[in-house]
XYZ file of N, CA and C in Angstrom:
516
model
N 16.388 4.190 -7.369
C 15.989 3.126 -6.737
C 16.749 3.896 -5.051
N 15.964 5.025 -4.541
C 16.152 5.534 -3.933
C 15.240 4.511 -2.869
N 13.685 4.815 -2.598
C 12.775 4.555 -1.809
C 13.370 2.733 -1.746
N 13.521 2.142 -2.168
C 13.411 0.368 -2.220
C 14.918 0.251 -1.088
N 16.162 1.163 -1.571
C 16.665 1.172 0.097
C 16.861 1.228 1.425
N 16.024 2.368 1.683
C 14.929 2.523 3.230
C 15.156 1.642 4.132
N 16.112 1.472 5.031
C 16.516 0.371 5.707
C 15.738 0.600 6.986
N 15.202 -0.362 7.594
C 13.984 -0.274 9.326
C 12.594 -0.698 9.045
N 12.141 0.468 9.728
C 10.794 -0.169 10.121
C 9.604 0.666 9.527
N 8.420 0.193 9.287
C 7.841 1.806 9.306
C 6.955 2.688 10.225
N 8.032 1.697 11.970
C 6.669 2.867 12.807
C 7.121 4.725 12.788
N 6.046 4.901 13.216
C 6.195 6.237 13.081
C 5.557 7.248 12.185
N 6.392 6.133 10.829
C 5.990 7.400 9.708
C 4.356 7.296 9.367
N 3.890 8.413 8.406
C 2.329 8.483 8.282
C 2.418 7.465 7.051
N 0.816 7.089 7.430
C 0.424 5.620 7.288
C -0.853 6.303 6.494
N -0.722 6.295 4.822
C -1.984 7.129 3.703
C -2.715 5.461 4.231
N -4.204 5.721 4.536
C -4.740 4.594 4.325
C -5.892 5.297 3.282
N -6.106 4.030 2.000
C -7.233 4.022 1.591
C -8.240 2.473 1.245
N -9.520 2.572 1.049
C -9.912 1.762 0.930
C -11.645 2.022 -0.110
N -12.244 1.044 -0.309
C -13.329 0.620 -0.896
C -14.051 0.735 0.238
N -15.653 0.517 0.293
C -16.991 1.012 0.681
C -17.088 -0.679 1.965
N -16.673 -1.787 1.162
C -16.338 -3.226 1.922
C -15.867 -2.810 3.404
N -14.564 -1.202 3.391
C -14.049 -1.510 4.790
C -15.120 -0.548 5.859
N -15.899 -0.457 5.229
C -16.698 0.854 6.045
C -17.715 0.463 7.134
N -17.796 -0.735 7.387
C -17.719 -1.642 8.628
C -17.682 -1.067 9.848
N -15.993 -1.189 9.332
C -15.069 -1.967 10.236
C -14.022 -1.022 10.184
N -14.238 0.553 9.562
C -13.219 1.695 8.875
C -12.885 2.282 10.900
N -13.411 2.084 11.750
C -12.905 2.816 12.850
C -11.413 1.686 13.378
N -12.272 0.540 13.531
C -11.743 -0.401 14.015
C -10.231 -0.223 13.353
N -10.342 -0.645 11.724
C -8.614 -0.235 10.799
C -8.153 0.985 11.499
N -9.103 2.137 11.670
C -8.545 3.586 11.718
C -7.725 3.396 13.326
N -7.734 2.558 14.525
C -7.637 2.909 15.418
C -6.216 1.282 15.542
N -7.046 0.769 14.675
C -5.244 -0.336 14.499
C -3.639 0.228 13.929
N -3.820 1.080 12.702
C -2.938 1.990 12.182
C -2.710 2.489 13.353
N -4.094 3.363 13.964
C -2.990 4.756 14.971
C -1.901 3.995 16.040
N -1.986 3.006 16.039
C -0.977 2.547 16.919
C 0.219 2.416 16.627
N 0.350 2.589 14.688
C 1.779 2.540 14.293
C 2.723 3.873 13.614
N 1.222 4.964 13.538
C 2.056 6.736 13.236
C 0.503 6.524 13.047
N 1.023 8.197 12.051
C -0.455 9.490 12.116
C -1.115 8.820 11.180
N -2.784 8.275 10.982
C -2.985 7.929 9.619
C -3.967 8.892 8.511
N -3.493 9.049 7.659
C -4.041 9.912 6.986
C -4.705 9.503 5.851
N -6.355 9.667 5.876
C -7.106 8.744 5.157
C -7.543 9.444 4.124
N -6.957 8.414 3.204
C -6.955 8.716 1.523
C -8.460 8.615 0.688
N -8.799 7.815 1.192
C -10.561 7.483 0.761
C -10.877 8.546 -0.184
N -11.598 8.740 -0.937
C -12.397 9.435 -1.785
C -13.776 9.221 -1.883
N -14.701 10.618 -1.777
C -15.581 10.294 -1.196
C -16.962 9.250 -2.504
N -16.278 8.837 -3.511
C -16.919 8.202 -4.403
C -16.767 6.457 -3.774
N -15.627 6.285 -2.827
C -14.961 5.105 -2.210
C -14.221 3.792 -3.809
N -14.186 4.481 -4.566
C -13.512 3.417 -6.117
C -11.962 3.206 -5.268
N -11.825 2.404 -5.586
C -11.268 1.550 -5.172
C -9.480 1.743 -6.289
N -10.208 2.584 -7.258
C -8.730 2.437 -7.969
C -8.591 4.228 -7.615
N -9.260 4.960 -6.621
C -9.227 6.243 -7.133
C -8.670 6.327 -5.309
N -8.857 5.543 -4.400
C -8.186 5.817 -3.670
C -6.087 5.356 -3.644
N -6.428 3.499 -4.418
C -5.095 3.467 -4.556
C -4.156 4.819 -5.314
N -4.662 5.671 -6.052
C -4.450 6.504 -6.908
C -3.357 7.584 -6.175
N -4.672 7.744 -5.209
C -4.546 8.815 -4.288
C -3.244 8.406 -3.040
N -3.081 7.282 -2.839
C -2.335 6.702 -1.601
C -1.382 6.973 -2.828
N -0.766 6.082 -3.545
C 0.297 5.760 -4.090
C 1.263 7.720 -4.335
N 0.726 8.329 -4.727
C 1.146 9.686 -4.983
C 1.893 9.996 -3.688
N 1.148 9.810 -3.177
C 1.762 10.642 -1.735
C 2.255 9.879 -1.115
N 2.975 8.156 -1.609
C 3.782 7.602 -1.276
C 4.734 8.274 -1.659
N 4.571 8.554 -2.768
C 6.177 8.648 -4.202
C 6.552 10.338 -3.785
N 5.639 10.811 -3.410
C 6.154 11.875 -2.875
C 6.182 12.482 -1.369
N 6.223 11.181 -0.865
C 6.838 11.873 0.689
C 7.771 10.548 1.076
N 9.564 10.640 1.208
C 9.726 9.641 1.860
C 9.653 9.351 3.262
N 8.749 9.777 4.093
C 8.603 9.771 5.924
C 7.109 8.675 5.674
N 6.290 8.637 4.378
C 4.228 7.829 4.416
C 5.280 6.352 3.947
N 3.800 5.643 4.524
C 3.623 4.411 3.490
C 2.503 4.104 3.951
N 2.337 3.309 2.791
C 0.406 2.639 2.741
C -0.029 1.846 3.128
N -1.448 1.727 3.858
C -2.629 0.642 3.695
C -3.289 0.681 3.004
N -3.807 -0.436 1.467
C -4.935 -0.353 0.916
C -5.838 -1.302 1.688
N -7.229 -0.831 1.330
C -7.635 -2.475 1.682
C -9.063 -1.898 1.018
N -9.231 -3.446 -0.132
C -10.873 -3.424 -0.790
C -11.220 -4.678 -0.588
N -12.145 -5.682 -1.343
C -12.273 -6.598 -0.895
C -11.946 -7.631 -1.027
N -10.872 -7.791 -1.812
C -9.819 -9.289 -1.754
C -8.124 -8.877 -1.754
N -8.232 -7.104 -1.806
C -6.714 -6.654 -2.071
C -6.385 -6.734 -3.590
N -6.911 -7.564 -4.120
C -6.519 -7.453 -5.150
C -6.355 -6.041 -6.652
N -7.011 -6.085 -6.746
C -7.803 -4.787 -7.426
C -6.840 -3.466 -6.895
N -6.301 -3.719 -5.501
C -5.761 -2.300 -4.996
C -3.533 -2.885 -5.363
N -3.698 -3.834 -4.900
C -2.484 -4.084 -5.416
C -1.882 -4.364 -6.581
N -2.813 -4.872 -8.212
C -2.704 -4.224 -8.803
C -2.571 -2.728 -9.938
N -3.288 -1.811 -9.192
C -3.103 -0.751 -9.234
C -2.289 0.010 -8.980
N -1.815 -0.415 -7.600
C -0.630 0.717 -6.250
C 0.657 0.222 -7.444
N 0.859 -0.832 -8.267
C 2.087 -1.632 -8.589
C 2.630 -0.706 -9.881
N 1.172 0.134 -9.944
C 1.995 0.702 -12.269
C 2.447 1.822 -11.705
N 2.512 2.191 -9.702
C 3.328 3.418 -9.751
C 4.573 3.482 -9.583
N 6.050 4.052 -10.329
C 7.666 4.245 -9.727
C 7.244 3.612 -8.245
N 8.126 3.324 -7.714
C 8.485 3.575 -7.020
C 7.671 2.820 -5.866
N 6.744 2.452 -6.065
C 5.752 1.853 -5.066
C 6.120 -0.100 -5.102
N 5.925 -0.507 -3.890
C 6.490 -1.959 -4.189
C 4.573 -2.552 -2.859
N 3.945 -3.135 -3.820
C 2.222 -2.452 -3.086
C 2.690 -4.401 -3.048
N 2.304 -5.108 -1.734
C 1.855 -6.548 -1.432
C 0.544 -6.831 -1.031
N -0.246 -7.629 -1.816
C -1.638 -8.375 -0.639
C -1.307 -9.228 -0.388
N -1.347 -9.013 1.305
C -0.609 -10.489 2.534
C -2.409 -10.502 2.593
N -2.505 -11.910 2.883
C -4.032 -12.702 3.306
C -3.128 -13.407 4.665
N -2.004 -13.905 4.734
C -1.670 -14.798 5.818
C -0.725 -13.764 7.146
N -1.239 -14.487 8.460
C -0.176 -13.284 9.380
C 1.048 -13.177 9.445
N 2.050 -14.120 8.371
C 3.351 -13.838 8.073
C 3.130 -13.248 7.167
N 2.438 -13.031 6.183
C 2.829 -12.362 5.081
C 3.534 -10.902 5.589
N 2.970 -10.886 6.183
C 3.482 -9.018 6.226
C 4.932 -8.383 6.822
N 4.910 -9.711 7.757
C 6.253 -10.207 7.963
C 7.707 -10.185 7.064
N 6.749 -11.173 6.345
C 7.779 -11.565 4.769
C 7.548 -10.262 3.881
N 6.781 -9.991 3.982
C 6.921 -8.547 2.764
C 7.453 -7.703 2.843
N 8.046 -7.137 4.369
C 9.017 -6.047 5.020
C 10.501 -6.568 4.961
N 11.308 -8.117 5.404
C 12.292 -8.618 5.566
C 12.568 -8.983 4.080
N 11.750 -9.448 3.081
C 12.635 -10.112 1.878
C 12.420 -8.950 0.947
N 10.963 -7.715 0.942
C 10.317 -7.316 -0.093
C 10.828 -6.021 -0.588
N 10.761 -5.248 1.317
C 11.242 -3.994 1.333
C 9.864 -3.072 0.710
N 8.207 -3.782 1.524
C 7.580 -3.230 0.588
C 7.076 -2.219 1.187
N 7.034 -0.809 0.789
C 6.418 0.301 1.172
C 4.704 0.657 1.073
N 4.032 -0.590 0.283
C 2.531 -0.231 0.400
C 2.108 -1.747 1.122
N 1.130 -1.833 1.802
C 0.203 -3.034 2.117
C -1.141 -3.279 1.648
N -1.805 -4.498 1.111
C -3.185 -4.908 0.504
C -3.841 -5.697 1.103
N -5.022 -5.117 2.168
C -5.510 -6.546 2.719
C -6.586 -6.553 1.483
N -7.321 -7.524 2.077
C -9.181 -8.029 2.025
C -9.485 -7.665 2.756
N -10.367 -6.797 2.423
C -11.467 -7.399 3.457
C -12.473 -8.302 4.372
N -12.023 -9.245 3.127
C -13.026 -10.274 3.662
C -12.246 -11.326 4.491
N -10.634 -11.540 4.471
C -9.405 -11.354 5.769
C -10.347 -12.053 6.681
N -10.865 -10.392 6.981
C -11.761 -10.344 8.537
C -10.385 -9.321 9.306
N -10.920 -8.623 10.501
C -10.300 -8.065 10.861
C -9.142 -8.386 11.945
N -9.424 -10.027 12.905
C -8.496 -9.858 13.287
C -7.330 -10.480 12.916
N -7.446 -11.506 11.416
C -6.115 -12.252 10.947
C -5.615 -10.423 10.178
N -6.356 -9.519 9.699
C -5.609 -8.569 9.991
C -4.601 -7.506 10.194
N -5.240 -7.364 11.257
C -4.604 -7.101 12.427
C -3.197 -7.670 12.618
N -3.648 -8.482 12.518
C -2.121 -9.226 13.064
C -1.128 -9.421 11.917
N -1.633 -9.362 10.757
C -0.676 -8.392 9.083
C 0.419 -7.491 9.749
N -1.023 -6.373 9.406
C -0.679 -4.577 9.999
C 0.595 -5.017 11.023
N 0.653 -5.445 12.210
C 1.063 -6.291 12.660
C 2.473 -6.216 12.356
N 2.512 -7.353 11.708
C 4.354 -7.509 11.360
C 4.833 -7.062 10.313
N 3.846 -6.457 9.406
C 4.151 -5.223 8.472
C 5.025 -4.380 8.887
N 4.202 -3.872 10.006
C 4.837 -2.795 10.611
C 6.314 -2.439 11.595
N 6.019 -3.534 12.281
C 6.887 -3.331 13.066
C 8.437 -4.764 13.038
N 8.254 -4.485 11.164
C 9.441 -6.022 10.381
C 10.166 -4.669 10.121
N 11.434 -4.821 10.667
C 12.408 -3.911 9.431
C 12.803 -4.545 8.199
N 13.468 -3.855 7.737
C 13.706 -4.115 5.978
C 15.129 -3.889 6.591
N 16.288 -5.015 6.045
C 17.754 -4.619 6.601
C 18.530 -5.211 5.623
N 18.689 -4.929 4.658
C 18.987 -5.453 3.007
C 18.950 -6.360 2.512
N 18.428 -7.049 2.881
C 18.519 -9.065 2.260
C 17.926 -8.570 0.444
N 18.059 -9.107 -0.231
C 18.252 -9.016 -1.463
C 18.034 -7.975 -1.615
N 18.544 -7.243 -1.465
C 18.739 -5.743 -2.114
C 18.742 -5.982 -3.842
N 19.781 -7.067 -3.698
C 20.508 -6.316 -5.554
C 19.622 -6.935 -6.539
N 18.000 -7.908 -6.190
C 17.480 -7.740 -6.513
C 16.092 -7.298 -6.661
N 15.742 -6.665 -5.635
C 14.717 -5.225 -5.922
C 15.587 -4.057 -6.224
N 16.501 -3.771 -6.470
C 16.996 -3.294 -7.329
C 17.239 -3.351 -8.699
N 17.242 -4.922 -9.068
C 17.116 -5.053 -10.799
C 15.460 -5.008 -10.824
N 14.847 -5.109 -9.757
C 13.540 -4.991 -10.556
C 12.589 -3.283 -10.506
N 13.517 -2.457 -9.497
C 13.621 -1.339 -10.971
C 14.004 -1.078 -11.912
N 14.721 -1.580 -12.316
C 15.453 -1.297 -13.175
C 14.776 -1.746 -14.387
N 14.553 -2.932 -13.969
C 12.761 -3.304 -14.961
C 11.939 -2.289 -14.745
N 11.156 -1.615 -13.840
C 10.244 -0.614 -13.797
C 11.114 0.526 -14.525
N 12.292 0.962 -14.141
C 12.347 2.315 -15.154
C 13.143 1.835 -16.611
N 12.901 1.093 -16.995
C 13.321 0.979 -18.383
C 11.327 0.030 -18.832
N 10.758 -0.334 -18.325
C 9.491 -0.526 -18.885
C 8.480 0.792 -18.910
N 8.916 1.781 -18.163
C 8.332 2.865 -18.517
C 9.304 4.129 -17.750
N 9.980 4.418 -18.881
C 10.510 5.642 -18.906
C 10.644 6.971 -18.868
N 9.088 7.067 -19.230
C 9.042 8.846 -19.211
C 7.668 8.859 -17.716
N 8.023 10.050 -16.997
C 7.374 10.463 -16.025
C 6.059 9.970 -15.975
N 5.580 9.755 -14.911
C 3.745 9.709 -15.118
C 2.889 10.574 -15.433
N 1.758 10.608 -16.479
C 1.453 11.869 -16.876
C 0.755 12.719 -16.110
N 0.256 13.251 -16.315
C -0.938 14.308 -15.106
C -2.264 12.984 -15.137
N -2.500 13.399 -13.568
C -3.772 12.281 -12.867
C -4.883 12.462 -13.983
N -4.587 11.036 -14.087
C -6.007 10.470 -14.686
C -7.770 11.130 -14.216
N -9.059 11.097 -14.354
C -10.001 10.668 -13.776
C -10.690 9.506 -13.551
N -10.179 8.698 -12.531
C -10.347 7.622 -12.534
C -12.038 8.001 -11.905
N -12.565 8.560 -11.183
C -13.519 8.718 -10.099
C -14.217 9.191 -11.630
N -14.239 10.212 -12.422
C -15.291 10.776 -13.394
C -15.354 9.469 -14.073
N -14.748 8.301 -14.585
C -14.147 7.114 -15.718
C -15.662 6.261 -14.651
N -15.319 6.024 -13.349
C -16.250 5.300 -12.260
C -17.181 5.842 -12.166
N -17.582 6.839 -12.594
C -19.381 7.220 -12.468
C -19.914 7.281 -13.570
N -18.704 7.754 -15.076
C -19.900 7.350 -16.320
C -20.151 5.845 -17.064
N -19.699 4.858 -15.779
C -19.495 3.813 -16.097
C -20.758 3.037 -15.142
N -20.781 3.976 -14.000
C -21.764 3.289 -13.111
C -23.489 3.166 -13.464
């Protein structure tokens, strides 16, 4: 339950940034926006598949306490579902400017999932709220209960890395 107890903002953390092809037209703009808040580590893979980006990013956030993540795909849904399969990852899909703030205030999320279709202007506001809002321990007992559910549902350590990229290429 250690990760969920981290207080404060995500400012100046390393920002693992994963995305798929829907972000490419505005990739430079997103990278610039994120760089205002910390060092950006692009984790997108050559095939730009949302699952490989989510997996690489979550493994980085799991292993580095000074890292947090931002995932962007067409809708933000697939990234959010995939990210939340990883122990210790609290990924939220945010669509409105206030969502980023609430994700930190109430849920202490460590991975922000955005929909490229929401647009750069609104996503920039969501990112600002997510990065600048401190978690101060609100509803910690409930967050720890979620962590306990996670541990009970998945007691064994994660299996070695699956080659999602290989499977994606086979099915293409």
